[in-house]
Structures are given as structure tokens and as C-alpha cells.
Amino acid sequence: MAPAPKPDADADPGDPPVSDPHASALGPADEPEPGAPSSGPAADLAGLAQEFERALLGGRREFTRVQVSERAGISPERAERMWRALGFATVPDDEVAFTADDVEALRLVAALEDDGFIDPAVESSLARKLGQTQSRLASWQSAMFLDFLAHAKLPADEAIEVAGMLLPAMEQLQTYVWRRHLAAAAGRAVAGSDELARGVRAVGFADIVSYTRLTRRLSEAALGELIERFEGLTADVVAQHGGRVIKSIGDEVLFVTDTAAQGAEIALALQDQVAAAGDLPELRIGLAYGGILIRLGDVYGETVNLAARLTSECKPGRVLADRELAAALDGHPAYRVRRLRRVSVRGYHHLTPYALQRGTDH
């Protein structure tokens, strides 16, 4: 076993115990019991855990909430509002819980706002979206790492060392994926048509049929495997045909595309692949085409509502489209739309759905 790394030279033996539940996936090191020896395996493990936490947080905890806001040059109220929006637990005013990286992060937010890049009106919303996205990612990575440890059966000190080595690799991979997505989004914005500039998109919902009944019948492991297959299949098909998954909500995936034809192809390809798999539950898919509000990575507006209502009216294994998407596909040889009887749904008393199918030229 490799020897434990020595503690930082600037480590303060009087640092208070860690109470922030968001500090690390492995949790803070335990304080030694009164009268316990200050050296040996337990002390080595505590030192490793402290080293690992510092690696995650970017340094040791040395500031209170008031001190970190003063150093960042913003009010304590604004700092607290940002902290909560990011999804972190509130800490007492006198608790030393923050690092120099926390100070720098608040300074950066303030600078971006001063430069006009961040609208003060959406500052908290932006922080909330960022916090929610990163929290889900961290939860998944933590569970993945703990599952790895359960199979590897490593001693705790070796596990902490392995985690310390994995951290830079995960950070590098996340930065790479983010940059690729940013480049793709920028490219679409630069090359976009007038319709895209106005936020005109095709919006689709793909919904698992009889999901509530499945949750009662399947074990947790089987249900988790089903959701993983559904989300994986949807993500692959959406990406393959130029769309973007906006979010997954349990049994439902929301996606958008730049054109009506892309939306139609994704919807029909999803139904084809589910049918070919043979062991996946059927899907209902609703599509609508029109203007949407794109805000902080999510989409809103009547087009989104129409797609959702059509999904609820759709029969298993079918695709329903609204009038605008049907009109956009008119004359397209790869697709055929058929007008159906009007329906009354929440918010729309005279909604005309169109059945979407493959055309002769496919």
C-alpha cells in the first residue's frame, strides 16, 4: 500500500469539523475521540480524507459566510441568495465553511454581471439551473464511484487515493463535453435561419405507455434498467437525427429540433426501434411546430403545451402532430399526415391532431 501523503504545510489543526453535506461524495473525516492516539492508521485515514476534501473544494475551509461575501465585494444577502440558488445548504454566520475558490466564484459572477453578460434579473435562475444540473451529475458520479468501491473491495485509504486520481480525469471529460456542446450550439446560432433566430422549433414528447403500472410490477433494479434503456435509446435517436434532448422526466423525454422534418424522423425512428426491440413498452409521441421561449436550457410556450397535449391523446405506438407541423411537412415525400377528428383537451377545446406516418419515399 502506498504511504499516505503528508498533510499540507498550511493545514490548521484547529479547523472546525465539516458540516456541509455537499462537501464531498465520501463525507468529512471523523473527529478523533477524546484520548485517542494522534498517529497510526486512523490518523492516516483522517489525513487522507482531509486531503481529498481539499482537492474537491480547491483548498481548506477558512472563511465564514460574511467573510467570503466581503472578500468577493458583494452583500451577504446576495451571497446567501446565490448559495441557496446553487442548491447548497445554509450554514451559520460564524461557521468556517468556505474556501478561496468560493470567494473567486462569487467575484466571477459579479464581474460577469458588471460586464453585462449576466442579466441581474436572471442571476438566481441561472445559478439554480447550474446547481441542479451539476447536482444531478455529482449524484450520479458519486453513486457510480461507490458502486465501483463495492466491487473492488478496496480499503478506505486506497479508495480515497483512487478517488483523488479520478477527479482530474472526470473534470477534464466534463470540460471537453461542455466545450463540444457549446461549439455546436454556437454553430447553430451563427448559421441559423430567420425562423431559428425567432425560436421556431419542432417540439416532441416521448412518453412510456402504462408507466405507473410498470412501477408497481417491476423491481427497483428492473425499473432502473428500463428507464436507462429508454433514455439511452431516445438520446441516441435524437442525436442521430440532429435534435437535442431538453430533459428527461421519469417516463417522458422532451426534445427539440430545428426543422419539422427532423422532428418527424425522430418520432418515427423511435417508434420503429421500440417495435424492433420487442421487449420495451410502447411509446406515445406528440409533436408540435412553432415559436418557443428558450430560457436557461429549457423551453416554454404554446408549442410545448400543444406537444404535451397531443402526447396525452396519442394511442400507443403512434405519433400525433399539430396543424403547424402537418403544414410544414405538406408535400414531403418521406412523410404522410392524416387529419383526425377534433378533440377537447385541457386548454384547447378544438384541437385538431394529425396522424404522422411514413411516406412512400422512404
Coordinates of C-alpha atoms in Angstrom, one line a residue:
M1 CA 0.0 0.0 0.0
A2 CA 1.3 3.4 -0.9
P3 CA 2.2 5.6 2.1
A4 CA -0.3 8.3 3.0
P5 CA 0.5 11.8 1.6
K6 CA 1.7 14.3 4.2
P7 CA -0.8 17.0 5.3
D8 CA -0.5 20.4 3.7
A9 CA 2.1 22.6 5.4
D10 CA -0.6 25.3 5.9
A11 CA -3.1 22.9 7.5
D12 CA -4.7 24.3 10.6
P13 CA -5.2 21.7 13.3
G14 CA -7.9 23.9 14.7
D15 CA -10.1 23.8 11.6
P16 CA -13.7 23.2 12.7
P17 CA -15.5 20.0 11.9
V18 CA -17.1 19.8 8.4
S19 CA -20.9 20.1 8.4
D20 CA -21.6 20.9 4.8
P21 CA -23.4 17.8 3.3
H22 CA -22.3 18.9 -0.2
A23 CA -18.6 18.9 0.5
S24 CA -17.7 15.5 -1.0
A25 CA -19.1 12.2 -2.0
L26 CA -17.3 10.4 0.7
G27 CA -18.2 12.8 3.5
P28 CA -15.9 14.6 6.0
A29 CA -13.3 12.9 8.2
D30 CA -14.4 12.0 11.7
E31 CA -13.0 13.9 14.6
P32 CA -10.9 11.7 16.9
E33 CA -12.4 10.6 20.2
P34 CA -11.0 12.2 23.3
G35 CA -7.9 10.3 24.4
A36 CA -7.5 8.6 21.0
P37 CA -3.9 8.3 19.7
S38 CA -2.9 11.0 17.2
S39 CA -1.0 8.7 14.9
G40 CA -1.4 5.3 13.3
P41 CA -3.8 4.1 10.6
A42 CA -6.8 6.1 11.9
A43 CA -4.8 9.3 11.8
D44 CA -3.5 8.5 8.3
L45 CA -7.0 7.8 7.0
A46 CA -8.3 11.1 8.5
G47 CA -5.4 12.9 6.9
L48 CA -6.2 11.3 3.5
A49 CA -9.9 12.2 3.8
Q50 CA -8.9 15.8 4.6
E51 CA -6.6 15.9 1.6
F52 CA -9.3 14.6 -0.6
E53 CA -11.9 17.1 0.6
R54 CA -9.4 19.9 0.0
A55 CA -8.8 18.6 -3.5
L56 CA -12.5 18.7 -4.2
L57 CA -13.1 22.1 -2.7
G58 CA -9.9 23.7 -4.1
G59 CA -8.4 24.4 -0.7
R60 CA -9.1 24.3 3.0
R61 CA -12.1 26.0 4.7
E62 CA -11.0 29.3 6.1
F63 CA -13.9 31.9 5.7
T64 CA -17.3 32.4 7.2
R65 CA -20.3 33.4 5.1
V66 CA -19.8 37.1 6.0
Q67 CA -16.1 37.0 5.3
V68 CA -16.5 35.4 1.9
S69 CA -19.0 38.0 0.7
E70 CA -16.7 40.8 2.0
R71 CA -13.8 39.5 0.0
A72 CA -15.9 39.0 -3.1
G73 CA -17.2 42.5 -2.8
I74 CA -20.9 41.7 -2.7
S75 CA -23.5 41.9 0.0
P76 CA -24.0 38.9 2.4
E77 CA -27.6 38.8 1.3
R78 CA -26.7 38.4 -2.3
A79 CA -24.0 35.8 -1.5
E80 CA -26.6 33.8 0.6
R81 CA -29.1 34.0 -2.3
M82 CA -26.6 32.7 -4.7
W83 CA -25.5 29.9 -2.4
R84 CA -29.1 28.7 -1.9
A85 CA -29.8 29.0 -5.7
L86 CA -26.9 26.7 -6.4
G87 CA -28.5 24.2 -4.1
F88 CA -26.2 24.3 -1.2
A89 CA -27.2 24.0 2.5
T90 CA -27.4 27.2 4.5
V91 CA -24.6 27.5 7.1
P92 CA -24.5 29.6 10.3
D93 CA -22.9 33.0 10.0
D94 CA -20.0 32.1 12.3
E95 CA -19.2 28.7 10.7
V96 CA -15.9 28.5 8.8
A97 CA -17.2 26.7 5.7
F98 CA -15.8 28.5 2.7
T99 CA -12.6 28.4 0.6
A100 CA -10.7 30.8 -1.5
D101 CA -12.4 29.2 -4.6
D102 CA -15.8 30.2 -3.1
V103 CA -14.6 33.8 -3.0
E104 CA -13.3 33.7 -6.6
A105 CA -16.6 32.1 -7.8
L106 CA -18.6 35.0 -6.3
R107 CA -16.2 37.5 -7.7
L108 CA -16.6 36.0 -11.2
V109 CA -20.4 36.1 -11.1
A110 CA -20.2 39.8 -10.0
A111 CA -17.8 40.6 -12.8
L112 CA -19.9 38.8 -15.5
E113 CA -22.9 40.8 -14.3
D114 CA -21.0 44.1 -14.3
D115 CA -19.8 43.4 -17.8
G116 CA -23.4 42.9 -18.9
F117 CA -23.0 39.2 -19.7
I118 CA -25.4 38.1 -17.0
D119 CA -28.7 39.9 -16.6
P120 CA -29.2 40.7 -12.9
A121 CA -32.9 39.7 -13.2
V122 CA -31.9 36.1 -14.1
E123 CA -28.9 35.7 -11.8
S124 CA -30.6 33.4 -9.4
S125 CA -32.4 31.5 -12.1
L126 CA -29.0 30.9 -13.9
A127 CA -27.5 29.8 -10.6
R128 CA -30.4 27.4 -9.9
K129 CA -30.2 25.8 -13.3
L130 CA -26.4 25.4 -13.0
G131 CA -26.8 24.0 -9.5
Q132 CA -29.5 21.5 -10.5
T133 CA -27.5 20.2 -13.5
Q134 CA -24.3 19.8 -11.5
S135 CA -26.1 18.2 -8.5
R136 CA -27.6 15.5 -10.7
L137 CA -24.2 14.9 -12.3
A138 CA -22.4 14.7 -9.0
S139 CA -25.1 12.4 -7.5
W140 CA -24.7 10.0 -10.5
Q141 CA -20.9 10.1 -10.3
S142 CA -20.9 9.5 -6.5
A143 CA -23.2 6.5 -6.9
M144 CA -21.0 5.2 -9.7
F145 CA -17.9 5.5 -7.6
L146 CA -19.4 3.9 -4.6
D147 CA -20.6 1.0 -6.8
F148 CA -17.0 0.7 -8.1
L149 CA -15.7 0.5 -4.5
A150 CA -18.3 -2.1 -3.5
H151 CA -17.0 -4.4 -6.3
A152 CA -13.3 -3.5 -5.9
K153 CA -13.4 -4.0 -2.1
L154 CA -10.6 -1.5 -1.5
P155 CA -9.5 -0.4 1.9
A156 CA -10.8 3.1 2.8
D157 CA -7.4 4.8 2.4
E158 CA -6.8 3.3 -1.0
A159 CA -10.3 4.2 -2.1
I160 CA -9.6 7.9 -1.2
E161 CA -6.4 7.8 -3.2
V162 CA -8.2 6.3 -6.2
A163 CA -10.9 9.0 -6.0
G164 CA -8.2 11.6 -5.9
M165 CA -6.7 10.2 -9.1
L166 CA -10.1 10.0 -10.9
L167 CA -11.1 13.6 -10.1
P168 CA -8.9 15.3 -12.7
A169 CA -10.0 12.8 -15.4
M170 CA -13.7 13.4 -14.7
E171 CA -13.1 17.2 -14.7
Q172 CA -11.3 17.1 -18.0
L173 CA -14.0 14.9 -19.6
Q174 CA -16.8 17.2 -18.4
T175 CA -15.0 20.3 -19.8
Y176 CA -14.5 18.5 -23.1
V177 CA -18.2 17.6 -23.5
W178 CA -19.3 21.1 -22.4
R179 CA -17.0 22.7 -25.0
R180 CA -18.2 20.4 -27.8
H181 CA -21.8 21.2 -27.0
L182 CA -21.0 24.9 -26.7
A183 CA -19.3 24.8 -30.2
A184 CA -22.3 23.0 -31.7
A185 CA -24.8 25.5 -30.1
A186 CA -22.8 28.5 -31.3
G187 CA -22.6 27.0 -34.8
R188 CA -26.3 26.5 -35.0
A189 CA -26.9 30.1 -33.8
V190 CA -24.5 31.6 -36.4
A191 CA -25.8 29.5 -39.3
G192 CA -29.4 29.6 -38.2
S193 CA -32.3 30.8 -40.4
D194 CA -34.6 33.7 -39.6
E195 CA -37.1 31.2 -38.1
L196 CA -34.4 29.7 -35.8
A197 CA -33.4 33.2 -34.7
R198 CA -37.1 33.7 -33.6
G199 CA -37.1 30.5 -31.7
V200 CA -39.2 28.4 -34.1
R201 CA -38.7 24.7 -33.5
A202 CA -40.3 21.3 -33.6
V203 CA -41.0 20.1 -30.0
G204 CA -41.6 16.5 -29.2
F205 CA -42.6 14.4 -26.1
A206 CA -42.0 10.7 -26.0
D207 CA -43.9 9.0 -23.2
I208 CA -43.8 5.4 -21.9
V209 CA -47.3 3.8 -22.0
S210 CA -48.6 2.4 -18.7
Y211 CA -45.6 3.6 -16.7
T212 CA -47.5 3.7 -13.4
R213 CA -48.5 0.1 -13.7
L214 CA -44.9 -0.8 -14.6
T215 CA -43.6 0.9 -11.4
R216 CA -45.9 -1.4 -9.4
R217 CA -45.0 -4.6 -11.2
L218 CA -41.2 -4.2 -11.7
S219 CA -38.5 -4.4 -9.0
E220 CA -36.4 -1.2 -8.5
A221 CA -33.5 -2.8 -10.4
A222 CA -35.7 -3.8 -13.3
L223 CA -37.3 -0.4 -13.4
G224 CA -33.9 1.4 -13.3
E225 CA -32.8 -0.8 -16.2
L226 CA -35.9 0.0 -18.2
I227 CA -35.5 3.8 -17.7
E228 CA -31.8 3.5 -18.6
R229 CA -32.7 1.7 -21.9
F230 CA -35.5 4.2 -22.7
E231 CA -33.4 7.3 -22.1
G232 CA -30.4 5.7 -23.9
L233 CA -32.4 4.8 -26.9
T234 CA -34.1 8.2 -27.0
A235 CA -30.8 10.1 -26.7
D236 CA -29.2 8.1 -29.5
V237 CA -32.1 8.6 -31.9
V238 CA -32.5 12.3 -31.1
A239 CA -28.7 13.0 -31.6
Q240 CA -28.5 10.9 -34.7
H241 CA -31.1 13.0 -36.5
G242 CA -29.9 16.4 -35.3
G243 CA -32.2 17.1 -32.3
R244 CA -31.4 17.9 -28.7
V245 CA -32.8 16.3 -25.6
I246 CA -34.0 19.1 -23.3
K247 CA -34.8 16.9 -20.3
S248 CA -35.9 13.5 -19.1
I249 CA -38.7 13.3 -16.5
G250 CA -39.1 9.8 -15.4
D251 CA -41.2 8.1 -18.1
E252 CA -41.0 11.1 -20.5
V253 CA -38.4 12.7 -22.7
L254 CA -38.7 16.2 -24.1
F255 CA -36.7 17.0 -27.3
V256 CA -36.5 19.8 -29.9
T257 CA -35.3 20.0 -33.5
D258 CA -34.6 22.9 -35.8
T259 CA -36.9 21.6 -38.6
A260 CA -40.3 19.8 -38.8
A261 CA -38.8 17.0 -40.8
Q262 CA -36.2 16.3 -38.2
G263 CA -38.9 16.1 -35.5
A264 CA -40.9 13.7 -37.7
E265 CA -38.0 11.5 -38.4
I266 CA -37.0 11.3 -34.7
A267 CA -40.6 10.4 -33.7
L268 CA -41.0 7.7 -36.3
A269 CA -37.5 6.3 -35.8
L270 CA -38.2 6.0 -32.0
Q271 CA -41.4 4.0 -32.7
D272 CA -39.6 1.8 -35.2
Q273 CA -36.8 1.0 -32.8
V274 CA -39.1 0.3 -29.8
A275 CA -41.1 -2.0 -32.0
A276 CA -38.0 -3.8 -33.3
A277 CA -36.7 -4.3 -29.7
G278 CA -39.7 -6.3 -28.8
D279 CA -39.2 -6.1 -25.0
L280 CA -39.7 -2.4 -24.5
P281 CA -43.0 -0.8 -23.5
E282 CA -44.8 1.1 -26.3
L283 CA -44.4 4.9 -26.6
R284 CA -46.8 7.7 -27.2
I285 CA -45.3 10.7 -29.1
G286 CA -46.7 14.1 -29.7
L287 CA -45.1 16.8 -32.0
A288 CA -45.8 20.5 -32.5
Y289 CA -44.1 23.2 -34.5
G290 CA -43.9 26.9 -33.8
G291 CA -42.3 29.6 -31.7
I292 CA -40.9 28.7 -28.3
L293 CA -39.2 30.5 -25.5
I294 CA -35.7 29.1 -24.9
R295 CA -34.5 30.1 -21.4
L296 CA -31.6 28.7 -19.4
G297 CA -31.6 25.4 -21.3
D298 CA -35.3 24.8 -21.0
V299 CA -38.2 25.5 -23.4
Y300 CA -41.6 27.1 -22.8
G301 CA -44.6 28.3 -24.7
E302 CA -47.8 27.2 -26.5
T303 CA -45.9 24.9 -28.9
V304 CA -44.5 22.9 -25.9
N305 CA -48.0 22.8 -24.4
L306 CA -49.5 21.5 -27.7
A307 CA -46.9 18.7 -27.9
A308 CA -47.7 17.7 -24.4
R309 CA -51.5 17.6 -25.0
L310 CA -51.1 15.6 -28.2
T311 CA -49.0 13.1 -26.4
S312 CA -51.7 12.5 -23.8
E313 CA -54.2 11.9 -26.7
C314 CA -51.9 9.7 -28.7
K315 CA -52.5 5.9 -29.0
P316 CA -49.7 3.5 -28.1
G317 CA -47.1 3.1 -30.8
R318 CA -48.4 6.1 -32.8
V319 CA -47.3 9.7 -33.4
L320 CA -49.6 12.8 -33.4
A321 CA -48.7 16.2 -34.8
D322 CA -50.3 19.6 -34.6
R323 CA -51.6 21.6 -37.6
E324 CA -48.4 23.7 -38.0
L325 CA -46.1 20.6 -38.2
A326 CA -48.5 18.9 -40.6
A327 CA -48.5 22.0 -42.8
A328 CA -44.7 22.2 -42.7
L329 CA -44.5 18.5 -43.9
D330 CA -47.1 19.1 -46.7
G331 CA -45.6 17.6 -49.9
H332 CA -42.7 16.0 -48.2
P333 CA -42.3 12.6 -49.9
A334 CA -40.9 10.8 -46.8
Y335 CA -43.9 11.6 -44.5
R336 CA -47.6 11.4 -44.7
V337 CA -50.1 13.2 -42.4
R338 CA -53.8 12.4 -42.0
R339 CA -56.2 14.8 -40.3
L340 CA -58.1 13.3 -37.4
R341 CA -61.3 14.3 -35.5
R342 CA -61.0 17.3 -33.3
V343 CA -60.5 16.7 -29.6
S344 CA -61.1 18.7 -26.5
V345 CA -58.2 18.8 -24.0
R346 CA -57.1 21.0 -21.2
G347 CA -56.6 24.5 -22.5
Y348 CA -57.7 23.6 -26.1
H349 CA -61.4 22.9 -26.8
H350 CA -60.9 22.4 -30.6
L351 CA -57.5 20.8 -31.1
T352 CA -57.0 19.1 -34.5
P353 CA -54.5 16.3 -34.3
Y354 CA -52.8 14.8 -37.4
A355 CA -51.6 11.2 -37.5
L356 CA -48.0 11.1 -38.7
Q357 CA -46.7 8.1 -40.7
R358 CA -44.0 7.1 -43.2
G359 CA -44.5 8.3 -46.8
T360 CA -43.9 6.4 -50.0
D361 CA -40.4 7.7 -50.5
H362 CA -38.6 6.1 -47.5

